[in-house]
PDB file of C-alpha atoms in Angstrom:
ATOM      1  CA  UNK A   1     -33.334  21.793  39.255  1.00 31.00           C
ATOM      2  CA  UNK A   2     -34.821  19.126  37.337  1.00 33.00           C
ATOM      3  CA  UNK A   3     -32.755  16.147  37.284  1.00 33.00           C
ATOM      4  CA  UNK A   4     -31.844  14.999  33.407  1.00 34.00           C
ATOM      5  CA  UNK A   5     -30.571  12.108  31.520  1.00 33.00           C
ATOM      6  CA  UNK A   6     -28.924  11.407  28.776  1.00 35.00           C
ATOM      7  CA  UNK A   7     -27.224   8.613  26.986  1.00 35.00           C
ATOM      8  CA  UNK A   8     -24.658  10.068  24.259  1.00 32.00           C
ATOM      9  CA  UNK A   9     -24.175   7.612  21.866  1.00 32.00           C
ATOM     10  CA  UNK A  10     -20.430   9.194  20.071  1.00 31.00           C
ATOM     11  CA  UNK A  11     -19.019   9.148  23.570  1.00 34.00           C
ATOM     12  CA  UNK A  12     -20.979   6.353  25.117  1.00 38.00           C
ATOM     13  CA  UNK A  13     -21.272   6.925  28.901  1.00 44.00           C
ATOM     14  CA  UNK A  14     -24.350   8.141  31.020  1.00 47.00           C
ATOM     15  CA  UNK A  15     -24.262  11.565  31.633  1.00 44.00           C
ATOM     16  CA  UNK A  16     -26.318  12.094  35.148  1.00 45.00           C
ATOM     17  CA  UNK A  17     -26.713  15.818  36.232  1.00 45.00           C
ATOM     18  CA  UNK A  18     -24.241  16.753  34.962  1.00 45.00           C
ATOM     19  CA  UNK A  19     -21.740  13.727  36.354  1.00 45.00           C
ATOM     20  CA  UNK A  20     -20.818  10.935  33.511  1.00 47.00           C
ATOM     21  CA  UNK A  21     -19.683   7.513  35.000  1.00 56.00           C
ATOM     22  CA  UNK A  22     -19.750   4.009  32.964  1.00 74.00           C
ATOM     23  CA  UNK A  23     -18.623   0.344  33.283  1.00 81.00           C
ATOM     24  CA  UNK A  24     -15.116  -1.284  31.120  1.00 84.00           C
ATOM     25  CA  UNK A  25     -15.296  -3.083  28.765  1.00 85.00           C
ATOM     26  CA  UNK A  26     -13.204  -6.245  31.734  1.00 87.00           C
ATOM     27  CA  UNK A  27     -16.548  -4.608  34.156  1.00 88.00           C
ATOM     28  CA  UNK A  28     -19.466  -5.354  31.738  1.00 89.00           C
ATOM     29  CA  UNK A  29     -17.949  -8.708  30.361  1.00 91.00           C
ATOM     30  CA  UNK A  30     -17.569 -10.429  34.218  1.00 93.00           C
ATOM     31  CA  UNK A  31     -22.138  -8.573  35.210  1.00 93.00           C
ATOM     32  CA  UNK A  32     -22.166 -10.151  31.011  1.00 94.00           C
ATOM     33  CA  UNK A  33     -20.423 -13.511  33.023  1.00 95.00           C
ATOM     34  CA  UNK A  34     -22.690 -13.687  35.542  1.00 95.00           C
ATOM     35  CA  UNK A  35     -25.865 -13.063  34.805  1.00 94.00           C
ATOM     36  CA  UNK A  36     -25.373 -15.746  31.768  1.00 95.00           C
ATOM     37  CA  UNK A  37     -24.056 -18.149  34.427  1.00 96.00           C
ATOM     38  CA  UNK A  38     -27.430 -17.691  36.920  1.00 94.00           C
ATOM     39  CA  UNK A  39     -29.251 -19.021  34.016  1.00 92.00           C
ATOM     40  CA  UNK A  40     -27.100 -22.062  34.271  1.00 93.00           C
ATOM     41  CA  UNK A  41     -24.376 -21.102  31.484  1.00 94.00           C
ATOM     42  CA  UNK A  42     -21.471 -20.673  32.243  1.00 96.00           C
ATOM     43  CA  UNK A  43     -18.391 -18.810  30.207  1.00 93.00           C
ATOM     44  CA  UNK A  44     -16.106 -21.070  31.111  1.00 93.00           C
ATOM     45  CA  UNK A  45     -16.148 -24.062  31.250  1.00 92.00           C
ATOM     46  CA  UNK A  46     -16.991 -26.273  27.910  1.00 87.00           C
ATOM     47  CA  UNK A  47     -18.539 -25.746  25.280  1.00 85.00           C
ATOM     48  CA  UNK A  48     -19.145 -21.832  26.095  1.00 88.00           C
ATOM     49  CA  UNK A  49     -14.912 -21.359  26.653  1.00 85.00           C
ATOM     50  CA  UNK A  50     -14.537 -20.652  23.529  1.00 80.00           C
ATOM     51  CA  UNK A  51     -16.598 -18.328  22.377  1.00 84.00           C
ATOM     52  CA  UNK A  52     -13.781 -15.211  21.972  1.00 80.00           C
ATOM     53  CA  UNK A  53     -15.269 -11.952  23.618  1.00 82.00           C
ATOM     54  CA  UNK A  54     -12.984  -8.628  21.368  1.00 80.00           C
ATOM     55  CA  UNK A  55     -13.722  -5.633  23.816  1.00 82.00           C
ATOM     56  CA  UNK A  56     -10.819  -3.816  23.534  1.00 78.00           C
ATOM     57  CA  UNK A  57     -10.304  -0.612  21.551  1.00 75.00           C
ATOM     58  CA  UNK A  58      -7.698   0.049  18.607  1.00 75.00           C
ATOM     59  CA  UNK A  59      -7.269   2.201  16.325  1.00 75.00           C
ATOM     60  CA  UNK A  60     -10.161   1.102  12.794  1.00 74.00           C
ATOM     61  CA  UNK A  61     -10.998  -1.183  15.057  1.00 72.00           C
ATOM     62  CA  UNK A  62     -14.736  -1.743  12.658  1.00 68.00           C
ATOM     63  CA  UNK A  63     -17.347  -0.294  15.630  1.00 62.00           C
ATOM     64  CA  UNK A  64     -20.760  -1.830  16.629  1.00 61.00           C
ATOM     65  CA  UNK A  65     -21.746  -5.261  17.550  1.00 59.00           C
ATOM     66  CA  UNK A  66     -21.062  -8.946  15.866  1.00 62.00           C
ATOM     67  CA  UNK A  67     -20.498 -12.382  16.581  1.00 62.00           C
ATOM     68  CA  UNK A  68     -19.225 -14.106  13.968  1.00 62.00           C
ATOM     69  CA  UNK A  69     -19.059 -18.066  13.219  1.00 60.00           C
ATOM     70  CA  UNK A  70     -15.287 -18.799  12.750  1.00 55.00           C
ATOM     71  CA  UNK A  71     -14.434 -22.301  13.317  1.00 54.00           C
ATOM     72  CA  UNK A  72     -17.438 -24.737  12.916  1.00 52.00           C
ATOM     73  CA  UNK A  73     -19.725 -22.713  15.504  1.00 49.00           C
ATOM     74  CA  UNK A  74     -17.281 -23.532  18.148  1.00 49.00           C
ATOM     75  CA  UNK A  75     -14.667 -19.989  17.835  1.00 54.00           C
ATOM     76  CA  UNK A  76     -16.848 -16.979  18.208  1.00 59.00           C
ATOM     77  CA  UNK A  77     -15.658 -13.358  18.972  1.00 63.00           C
ATOM     78  CA  UNK A  78     -17.204 -10.588  20.511  1.00 68.00           C
ATOM     79  CA  UNK A  79     -16.688  -7.371  18.663  1.00 72.00           C
ATOM     80  CA  UNK A  80     -16.562  -3.987  20.470  1.00 74.00           C
ATOM     81  CA  UNK A  81     -14.625  -0.882  19.913  1.00 72.00           C
ATOM     82  CA  UNK A  82     -15.206   1.059  22.714  1.00 71.00           C
ATOM     83  CA  UNK A  83     -13.022   2.019  26.028  1.00 75.00           C
ATOM     84  CA  UNK A  84     -16.434   2.666  28.171  1.00 75.00           C
ATOM     85  CA  UNK A  85     -19.505   0.699  28.312  1.00 77.00           C
ATOM     86  CA  UNK A  86     -22.843   2.197  29.069  1.00 77.00           C
ATOM     87  CA  UNK A  87     -25.908   0.175  29.072  1.00 79.00           C
ATOM     88  CA  UNK A  88     -26.137   0.257  26.225  1.00 78.00           C
ATOM     89  CA  UNK A  89     -22.855  -1.245  25.209  1.00 81.00           C
ATOM     90  CA  UNK A  90     -23.726  -3.858  27.964  1.00 85.00           C
ATOM     91  CA  UNK A  91     -27.428  -5.146  26.577  1.00 83.00           C
ATOM     92  CA  UNK A  92     -25.611  -5.578  23.204  1.00 83.00           C
ATOM     93  CA  UNK A  93     -22.673  -7.586  24.879  1.00 87.00           C
ATOM     94  CA  UNK A  94     -25.489  -9.804  25.928  1.00 89.00           C
ATOM     95  CA  UNK A  95     -27.045  -9.840  22.442  1.00 83.00           C
ATOM     96  CA  UNK A  96     -24.135 -11.078  21.224  1.00 83.00           C
ATOM     97  CA  UNK A  97     -23.564 -13.422  23.997  1.00 87.00           C
ATOM     98  CA  UNK A  98     -26.947 -15.141  23.148  1.00 84.00           C
ATOM     99  CA  UNK A  99     -25.841 -14.981  19.600  1.00 78.00           C
ATOM    100  CA  UNK A 100     -22.519 -16.921  20.291  1.00 81.00           C
ATOM    101  CA  UNK A 101     -24.819 -19.690  23.278  1.00 84.00           C
ATOM    102  CA  UNK A 102     -27.234 -20.043  20.639  1.00 79.00           C
ATOM    103  CA  UNK A 103     -24.633 -21.102  17.542  1.00 77.00           C
ATOM    104  CA  UNK A 104     -22.586 -23.402  19.923  1.00 80.00           C
ATOM    105  CA  UNK A 105     -25.929 -25.173  21.736  1.00 81.00           C
ATOM    106  CA  UNK A 106     -28.119 -25.795  18.263  1.00 75.00           C
ATOM    107  CA  UNK A 107     -25.106 -27.173  16.942  1.00 75.00           C
ATOM    108  CA  UNK A 108     -24.628 -29.711  19.424  1.00 78.00           C
ATOM    109  CA  UNK A 109     -27.898 -31.141  18.832  1.00 75.00           C
ATOM    110  CA  UNK A 110     -27.682 -30.970  15.018  1.00 69.00           C
ATOM    111  CA  UNK A 111     -24.850 -32.003  14.366  1.00 69.00           C
ATOM    112  CA  UNK A 112     -24.284 -29.487  12.110  1.00 63.00           C
ATOM    113  CA  UNK A 113     -21.580 -25.930  11.800  1.00 56.00           C
ATOM    114  CA  UNK A 114     -24.216 -23.646  13.115  1.00 53.00           C
ATOM    115  CA  UNK A 115     -27.715 -22.257  12.956  1.00 46.00           C
ATOM    116  CA  UNK A 116     -29.856 -20.945   9.355  1.00 44.00           C
ATOM    117  CA  UNK A 117     -29.634 -18.168   7.632  1.00 40.00           C
ATOM    118  CA  UNK A 118     -32.010 -14.386   8.525  1.00 35.00           C
ATOM    119  CA  UNK A 119     -34.784 -15.174   5.712  1.00 36.00           C
ATOM    120  CA  UNK A 120     -35.969 -18.672   8.494  1.00 42.00           C
ATOM    121  CA  UNK A 121     -37.132 -18.998  11.822  1.00 45.00           C
ATOM    122  CA  UNK A 122     -34.400 -20.084  13.813  1.00 47.00           C
ATOM    123  CA  UNK A 123     -32.399 -16.543  12.789  1.00 53.00           C
ATOM    124  CA  UNK A 124     -35.109 -14.070  13.914  1.00 53.00           C
ATOM    125  CA  UNK A 125     -36.506 -16.096  16.256  1.00 59.00           C
ATOM    126  CA  UNK A 126     -32.532 -15.651  17.923  1.00 64.00           C
ATOM    127  CA  UNK A 127     -32.754 -11.849  16.996  1.00 68.00           C
ATOM    128  CA  UNK A 128     -36.298 -11.455  19.554  1.00 67.00           C
ATOM    129  CA  UNK A 129     -34.008 -13.436  22.198  1.00 70.00           C
ATOM    130  CA  UNK A 130     -31.555 -10.198  21.769  1.00 73.00           C
ATOM    131  CA  UNK A 131     -34.686  -7.858  21.721  1.00 72.00           C
ATOM    132  CA  UNK A 132     -35.502  -9.920  25.231  1.00 75.00           C
ATOM    133  CA  UNK A 133     -32.196  -9.664  26.290  1.00 80.00           C
ATOM    134  CA  UNK A 134     -31.603  -5.488  25.615  1.00 75.00           C
ATOM    135  CA  UNK A 135     -35.526  -5.302  27.756  1.00 75.00           C
ATOM    136  CA  UNK A 136     -33.972  -7.011  30.790  1.00 82.00           C
ATOM    137  CA  UNK A 137     -30.633  -5.009  31.099  1.00 84.00           C
ATOM    138  CA  UNK A 138     -32.425  -1.805  31.324  1.00 80.00           C
ATOM    139  CA  UNK A 139     -34.471  -3.995  33.927  1.00 81.00           C
ATOM    140  CA  UNK A 140     -35.171  -2.372  37.784  1.00 81.00           C
ATOM    141  CA  UNK A 141     -34.470  -6.095  38.989  1.00 84.00           C
ATOM    142  CA  UNK A 142     -31.665  -6.462  36.459  1.00 87.00           C
ATOM    143  CA  UNK A 143     -29.242  -3.270  37.802  1.00 84.00           C
ATOM    144  CA  UNK A 144     -30.112  -3.707  41.509  1.00 84.00           C
ATOM    145  CA  UNK A 145     -28.644  -8.001  41.178  1.00 88.00           C
ATOM    146  CA  UNK A 146     -26.150  -7.174  38.272  1.00 89.00           C
ATOM    147  CA  UNK A 147     -24.868  -3.239  38.690  1.00 84.00           C
ATOM    148  CA  UNK A 148     -25.577  -2.458  42.438  1.00 81.00           C
ATOM    149  CA  UNK A 149     -22.085  -2.843  43.519  1.00 81.00           C
ATOM    150  CA  UNK A 150     -21.179  -0.758  40.313  1.00 79.00           C
ATOM    151  CA  UNK A 151     -20.547   3.442  41.131  1.00 73.00           C
ATOM    152  CA  UNK A 152     -22.716   5.636  39.567  1.00 69.00           C
ATOM    153  CA  UNK A 153     -25.503   2.517  38.673  1.00 71.00           C
ATOM    154  CA  UNK A 154     -25.835   1.746  41.873  1.00 66.00           C
ATOM    155  CA  UNK A 155     -28.732   4.358  43.478  1.00 69.00           C
ATOM    156  CA  UNK A 156     -31.550   4.375  43.192  1.00 70.00           C
ATOM    157  CA  UNK A 157     -32.855   7.255  41.337  1.00 67.00           C
ATOM    158  CA  UNK A 158     -30.686   5.809  38.756  1.00 69.00           C
ATOM    159  CA  UNK A 159     -32.369   2.593  37.960  1.00 67.00           C
ATOM    160  CA  UNK A 160     -36.083   4.545  37.670  1.00 70.00           C
ATOM    161  CA  UNK A 161     -34.715   7.020  35.050  1.00 69.00           C
ATOM    162  CA  UNK A 162     -32.480   4.515  33.404  1.00 70.00           C
ATOM    163  CA  UNK A 163     -35.453   2.280  33.271  1.00 66.00           C
ATOM    164  CA  UNK A 164     -38.428   4.819  32.755  1.00 66.00           C
ATOM    165  CA  UNK A 165     -36.597   6.235  29.389  1.00 66.00           C
ATOM    166  CA  UNK A 166     -35.497   2.487  27.603  1.00 63.00           C
ATOM    167  CA  UNK A 167     -39.354   2.321  27.045  1.00 60.00           C
ATOM    168  CA  UNK A 168     -38.663   5.799  25.601  1.00 61.00           C
ATOM    169  CA  UNK A 169     -35.712   4.004  23.380  1.00 62.00           C
ATOM    170  CA  UNK A 170     -37.019   0.606  22.458  1.00 60.00           C
ATOM    171  CA  UNK A 171     -40.364   2.669  20.759  1.00 60.00           C
ATOM    172  CA  UNK A 172     -38.283   4.269  18.458  1.00 61.00           C
ATOM    173  CA  UNK A 173     -36.108   1.328  17.627  1.00 60.00           C
ATOM    174  CA  UNK A 174     -38.685  -1.073  16.899  1.00 61.00           C
ATOM    175  CA  UNK A 175     -40.639   1.270  15.304  1.00 63.00           C
ATOM    176  CA  UNK A 176     -37.621   2.096  12.298  1.00 64.00           C
ATOM    177  CA  UNK A 177     -38.035  -1.613  12.137  1.00 64.00           C
ATOM    178  CA  UNK A 178     -41.617  -2.529  11.361  1.00 63.00           C
ATOM    179  CA  UNK A 179     -40.923   0.411   8.678  1.00 65.00           C
ATOM    180  CA  UNK A 180     -38.191  -0.790   7.382  1.00 65.00           C
ATOM    181  CA  UNK A 181     -40.355  -4.440   7.612  1.00 63.00           C
ATOM    182  CA  UNK A 182     -43.433  -2.271   5.408  1.00 63.00           C
ATOM    183  CA  UNK A 183     -40.727  -0.805   2.894  1.00 64.00           C
ATOM    184  CA  UNK A 184     -39.968  -4.910   2.637  1.00 61.00           C
ATOM    185  CA  UNK A 185     -43.358  -5.746   1.461  1.00 59.00           C
ATOM    186  CA  UNK A 186     -43.590  -3.583  -0.827  1.00 61.00           C
ATOM    187  CA  UNK A 187     -41.064  -4.192  -2.317  1.00 60.00           C
ATOM    188  CA  UNK A 188     -41.173  -7.916  -2.245  1.00 55.00           C
ATOM    189  CA  UNK A 189     -44.892  -7.439  -3.823  1.00 54.00           C
ATOM    190  CA  UNK A 190     -46.226  -8.646  -0.092  1.00 51.00           C
ATOM    191  CA  UNK A 191     -48.790  -7.326   0.351  1.00 51.00           C
ATOM    192  CA  UNK A 192     -50.235  -8.018  -3.717  1.00 49.00           C
ATOM    193  CA  UNK A 193     -48.896 -11.514  -3.189  1.00 52.00           C
ATOM    194  CA  UNK A 194     -50.974 -12.111   0.195  1.00 52.00           C
ATOM    195  CA  UNK A 195     -54.385  -9.805  -0.034  1.00 52.00           C
ATOM    196  CA  UNK A 196     -55.904 -12.502   2.181  1.00 51.00           C
ATOM    197  CA  UNK A 197     -53.387 -12.159   4.804  1.00 53.00           C
ATOM    198  CA  UNK A 198     -51.879  -7.981   4.620  1.00 54.00           C
ATOM    199  CA  UNK A 199     -49.108  -7.944   5.744  1.00 53.00           C
ATOM    200  CA  UNK A 200     -48.832  -4.226   6.132  1.00 52.00           C
ATOM    201  CA  UNK A 201     -51.849  -3.686   8.033  1.00 59.00           C
ATOM    202  CA  UNK A 202     -51.089  -6.188  10.522  1.00 57.00           C
ATOM    203  CA  UNK A 203     -48.056  -4.361  11.131  1.00 56.00           C
ATOM    204  CA  UNK A 204     -49.283  -0.970  11.209  1.00 55.00           C
ATOM    205  CA  UNK A 205     -52.132  -2.829  13.489  1.00 59.00           C
ATOM    206  CA  UNK A 206     -49.046  -4.210  15.658  1.00 55.00           C
ATOM    207  CA  UNK A 207     -47.314  -0.315  15.507  1.00 52.00           C
ATOM    208  CA  UNK A 208     -50.707   0.968  16.557  1.00 54.00           C
ATOM    209  CA  UNK A 209     -51.597  -1.547  19.419  1.00 54.00           C
ATOM    210  CA  UNK A 210     -47.543  -1.779  20.391  1.00 48.00           C
ATOM    211  CA  UNK A 211     -46.790   1.889  20.935  1.00 42.00           C
ATOM    212  CA  UNK A 212     -50.273   1.969  22.863  1.00 43.00           C
ATOM    213  CA  UNK A 213     -48.525   0.192  25.570  1.00 42.00           C
ATOM    214  CA  UNK A 214     -45.350  -1.408  25.117  1.00 39.00           C
ATOM    215  CA  UNK A 215     -45.531  -4.848  26.785  1.00 35.00           C
ATOM    216  CA  UNK A 216     -49.764  -4.989  26.289  1.00 40.00           C
ATOM    217  CA  UNK A 217     -49.838  -6.254  22.907  1.00 41.00           C
ATOM    218  CA  UNK A 218     -52.913  -8.112  21.722  1.00 43.00           C
ATOM    219  CA  UNK A 219     -51.252 -11.349  20.115  1.00 37.00           C
ATOM    220  CA  UNK A 220     -54.931 -12.274  18.652  1.00 39.00           C
ATOM    221  CA  UNK A 221     -54.213 -10.253  15.807  1.00 43.00           C
ATOM    222  CA  UNK A 222     -50.595 -11.361  14.863  1.00 40.00           C
ATOM    223  CA  UNK A 223     -52.188 -14.552  13.593  1.00 38.00           C
ATOM    224  CA  UNK A 224     -51.721 -13.447   9.904  1.00 40.00           C
ATOM    225  CA  UNK A 225     -48.476 -12.172  10.454  1.00 42.00           C
ATOM    226  CA  UNK A 226     -46.861 -15.020  12.467  1.00 40.00           C
ATOM    227  CA  UNK A 227     -47.371 -17.908   9.157  1.00 40.00           C
ATOM    228  CA  UNK A 228     -45.410 -14.929   6.549  1.00 42.00           C
ATOM    229  CA  UNK A 229     -42.556 -14.581   9.033  1.00 43.00           C
ATOM    230  CA  UNK A 230     -41.508 -17.729   8.340  1.00 39.00           C
ATOM    231  CA  UNK A 231     -40.792 -17.660   5.048  1.00 43.00           C
ATOM    232  CA  UNK A 232     -40.604 -13.332   5.134  1.00 45.00           C
ATOM    233  CA  UNK A 233     -37.106 -12.758   2.582  1.00 45.00           C
ATOM    234  CA  UNK A 234     -36.685  -9.136   3.853  1.00 49.00           C
ATOM    235  CA  UNK A 235     -33.959  -8.865   6.724  1.00 52.00           C
ATOM    236  CA  UNK A 236     -35.698  -6.016   8.343  1.00 57.00           C
ATOM    237  CA  UNK A 237     -38.666  -7.905   7.755  1.00 56.00           C
ATOM    238  CA  UNK A 238     -38.134 -10.797   9.953  1.00 56.00           C
ATOM    239  CA  UNK A 239     -35.972  -8.091  12.516  1.00 60.00           C
ATOM    240  CA  UNK A 240     -39.275  -6.670  12.994  1.00 60.00           C
ATOM    241  CA  UNK A 241     -41.709  -9.958  13.268  1.00 58.00           C
ATOM    242  CA  UNK A 242     -38.927 -11.930  15.430  1.00 58.00           C
ATOM    243  CA  UNK A 243     -38.670  -9.625  18.322  1.00 58.00           C
ATOM    244  CA  UNK A 244     -42.789  -9.411  18.519  1.00 58.00           C
ATOM    245  CA  UNK A 245     -43.012 -13.081  18.725  1.00 54.00           C
ATOM    246  CA  UNK A 246     -39.864 -14.564  20.272  1.00 55.00           C
ATOM    247  CA  UNK A 247     -40.685 -12.700  24.127  1.00 54.00           C
ATOM    248  CA  UNK A 248     -43.976 -13.726  23.607  1.00 57.00           C
ATOM    249  CA  UNK A 249     -42.559 -17.420  23.466  1.00 55.00           C
ATOM    250  CA  UNK A 250     -39.495 -17.292  26.003  1.00 62.00           C
ATOM    251  CA  UNK A 251     -41.609 -15.333  28.381  1.00 64.00           C
ATOM    252  CA  UNK A 252     -40.267 -17.393  31.370  1.00 69.00           C
ATOM    253  CA  UNK A 253     -36.923 -15.529  31.202  1.00 76.00           C
ATOM    254  CA  UNK A 254     -38.685 -12.332  30.722  1.00 73.00           C
ATOM    255  CA  UNK A 255     -40.866 -12.826  33.396  1.00 80.00           C
ATOM    256  CA  UNK A 256     -38.547 -12.816  35.753  1.00 85.00           C
ATOM    257  CA  UNK A 257     -37.547  -9.561  35.659  1.00 81.00           C
ATOM    258  CA  UNK A 258     -40.799  -7.897  34.845  1.00 76.00           C
ATOM    259  CA  UNK A 259     -44.304  -8.617  35.945  1.00 76.00           C
ATOM    260  CA  UNK A 260     -47.775  -9.736  33.859  1.00 72.00           C
ATOM    261  CA  UNK A 261     -48.146  -5.761  33.449  1.00 69.00           C
ATOM    262  CA  UNK A 262     -45.168  -5.544  31.804  1.00 67.00           C
ATOM    263  CA  UNK A 263     -43.596  -3.371  35.129  1.00 74.00           C
ATOM    264  CA  UNK A 264     -39.844  -4.161  36.133  1.00 76.00           C
ATOM    265  CA  UNK A 265     -39.764  -6.146  39.727  1.00 80.00           C
ATOM    266  CA  UNK A 266     -37.140  -4.837  42.338  1.00 78.00           C
ATOM    267  CA  UNK A 267     -35.861  -7.578  42.966  1.00 81.00           C
ATOM    268  CA  UNK A 268     -34.521 -11.100  40.655  1.00 85.00           C
ATOM    269  CA  UNK A 269     -35.760 -14.718  42.144  1.00 87.00           C
ATOM    270  CA  UNK A 270     -32.954 -16.872  41.640  1.00 89.00           C
ATOM    271  CA  UNK A 271     -34.468 -19.827  42.156  1.00 91.00           C
ATOM    272  CA  UNK A 272     -36.526 -18.695  38.854  1.00 88.00           C
ATOM    273  CA  UNK A 273     -33.518 -17.401  36.824  1.00 90.00           C
ATOM    274  CA  UNK A 274     -31.919 -21.164  36.532  1.00 90.00           C
ATOM    275  CA  UNK A 275     -35.041 -22.625  36.132  1.00 88.00           C
ATOM    276  CA  UNK A 276     -35.687 -19.815  32.971  1.00 86.00           C
ATOM    277  CA  UNK A 277     -32.109 -21.038  31.919  1.00 88.00           C
ATOM    278  CA  UNK A 278     -32.590 -24.583  32.004  1.00 88.00           C
ATOM    279  CA  UNK A 279     -36.283 -23.354  29.354  1.00 81.00           C
ATOM    280  CA  UNK A 280     -33.247 -21.114  27.326  1.00 81.00           C
ATOM    281  CA  UNK A 281     -30.682 -23.603  26.691  1.00 85.00           C
ATOM    282  CA  UNK A 282     -33.835 -25.813  25.398  1.00 80.00           C
ATOM    283  CA  UNK A 283     -34.897 -23.554  22.791  1.00 74.00           C
ATOM    284  CA  UNK A 284     -31.688 -22.556  21.874  1.00 76.00           C
ATOM    285  CA  UNK A 285     -30.699 -26.430  20.788  1.00 75.00           C
ATOM    286  CA  UNK A 286     -34.182 -27.459  19.727  1.00 69.00           C
ATOM    287  CA  UNK A 287     -33.155 -24.088  17.133  1.00 64.00           C
ATOM    288  CA  UNK A 288     -31.080 -26.069  14.228  1.00 56.00           C
ATOM    289  CA  UNK A 289     -30.912 -26.367  10.834  1.00 44.00           C
ATOM    290  CA  UNK A 290     -34.088 -28.766  10.830  1.00 45.00           C
ATOM    291  CA  UNK A 291     -35.943 -28.356  13.570  1.00 44.00           C
ATOM    292  CA  UNK A 292     -39.375 -26.953  12.206  1.00 44.00           C
ATOM    293  CA  UNK A 293     -40.498 -23.867  14.182  1.00 41.00           C
ATOM    294  CA  UNK A 294     -43.366 -23.086  12.759  1.00 41.00           C
ATOM    295  CA  UNK A 295     -45.188 -26.611  13.372  1.00 43.00           C
ATOM    296  CA  UNK A 296     -44.050 -26.151  17.524  1.00 41.00           C
ATOM    297  CA  UNK A 297     -45.864 -23.151  18.316  1.00 37.00           C
ATOM    298  CA  UNK A 298     -48.927 -24.453  15.673  1.00 37.00           C
ATOM    299  CA  UNK A 299     -49.486 -21.039  14.112  1.00 34.00           C
ATOM    300  CA  UNK A 300     -52.875 -20.573  12.718  1.00 36.00           C
ATOM    301  CA  UNK A 301     -52.950 -20.233   9.545  1.00 35.00           C
TER     302      UNK A 301
END
């Protein structure tokens, strides 16, 4: 019988050859805390202990993932509404913890309450970091390190299939984001306003490059896109662009789990992970209200 794997979005569990398995919210939270602790970010200690995960399902609770700034960047709720977690929810949990950690470190460094809004550099950069965290959860190295003792996830064949399946999911989500960005480019008249930097053509080239090899992006073709990313008025446009260049600037973290060819590493080096965590904390602290991200990356006009 041919092995089949699918994620069921309504029930939020994994089905593998007819067998279902999933994580409890408590298991997922412990895995997330262990991962960030290995990065040198202890969620049980100040300043991160005020991050409040709301993982319990209840009637009329809003579904979806949310990191909400409640009290000057120091009290943040992570909102989930499912009784059981699959890798999708686990990756979402890491993504939202990333937002919360970013808010706190940036607020500490700048003395201000939170990072800036969606349509500026810091926020799409953070969404790019979130995408990188989503990618890491589905890597074989992450599963072998953090899920090896969890029933159902520990079998190597399941890890292999999950990792391979995620590549298709990654492509589908990114294509939708880029298509939304193209629509926004037309709505905001970006194309006609910048004929010398045709963002629509750059995004179309990005689709072509990106999905011939997911991590084999030709970054030279993004030179004309990047300057617009810092002042792009569209919500989805910032997501689409941020996902592409944030991962490159945080390659120290991604490299712990993925090799230079984009293939998953099967083991994770603890020292490399801790060093990568230092780089992540440094970047989070810098991304405050006044940080000139464009200048720091020396983007060529």
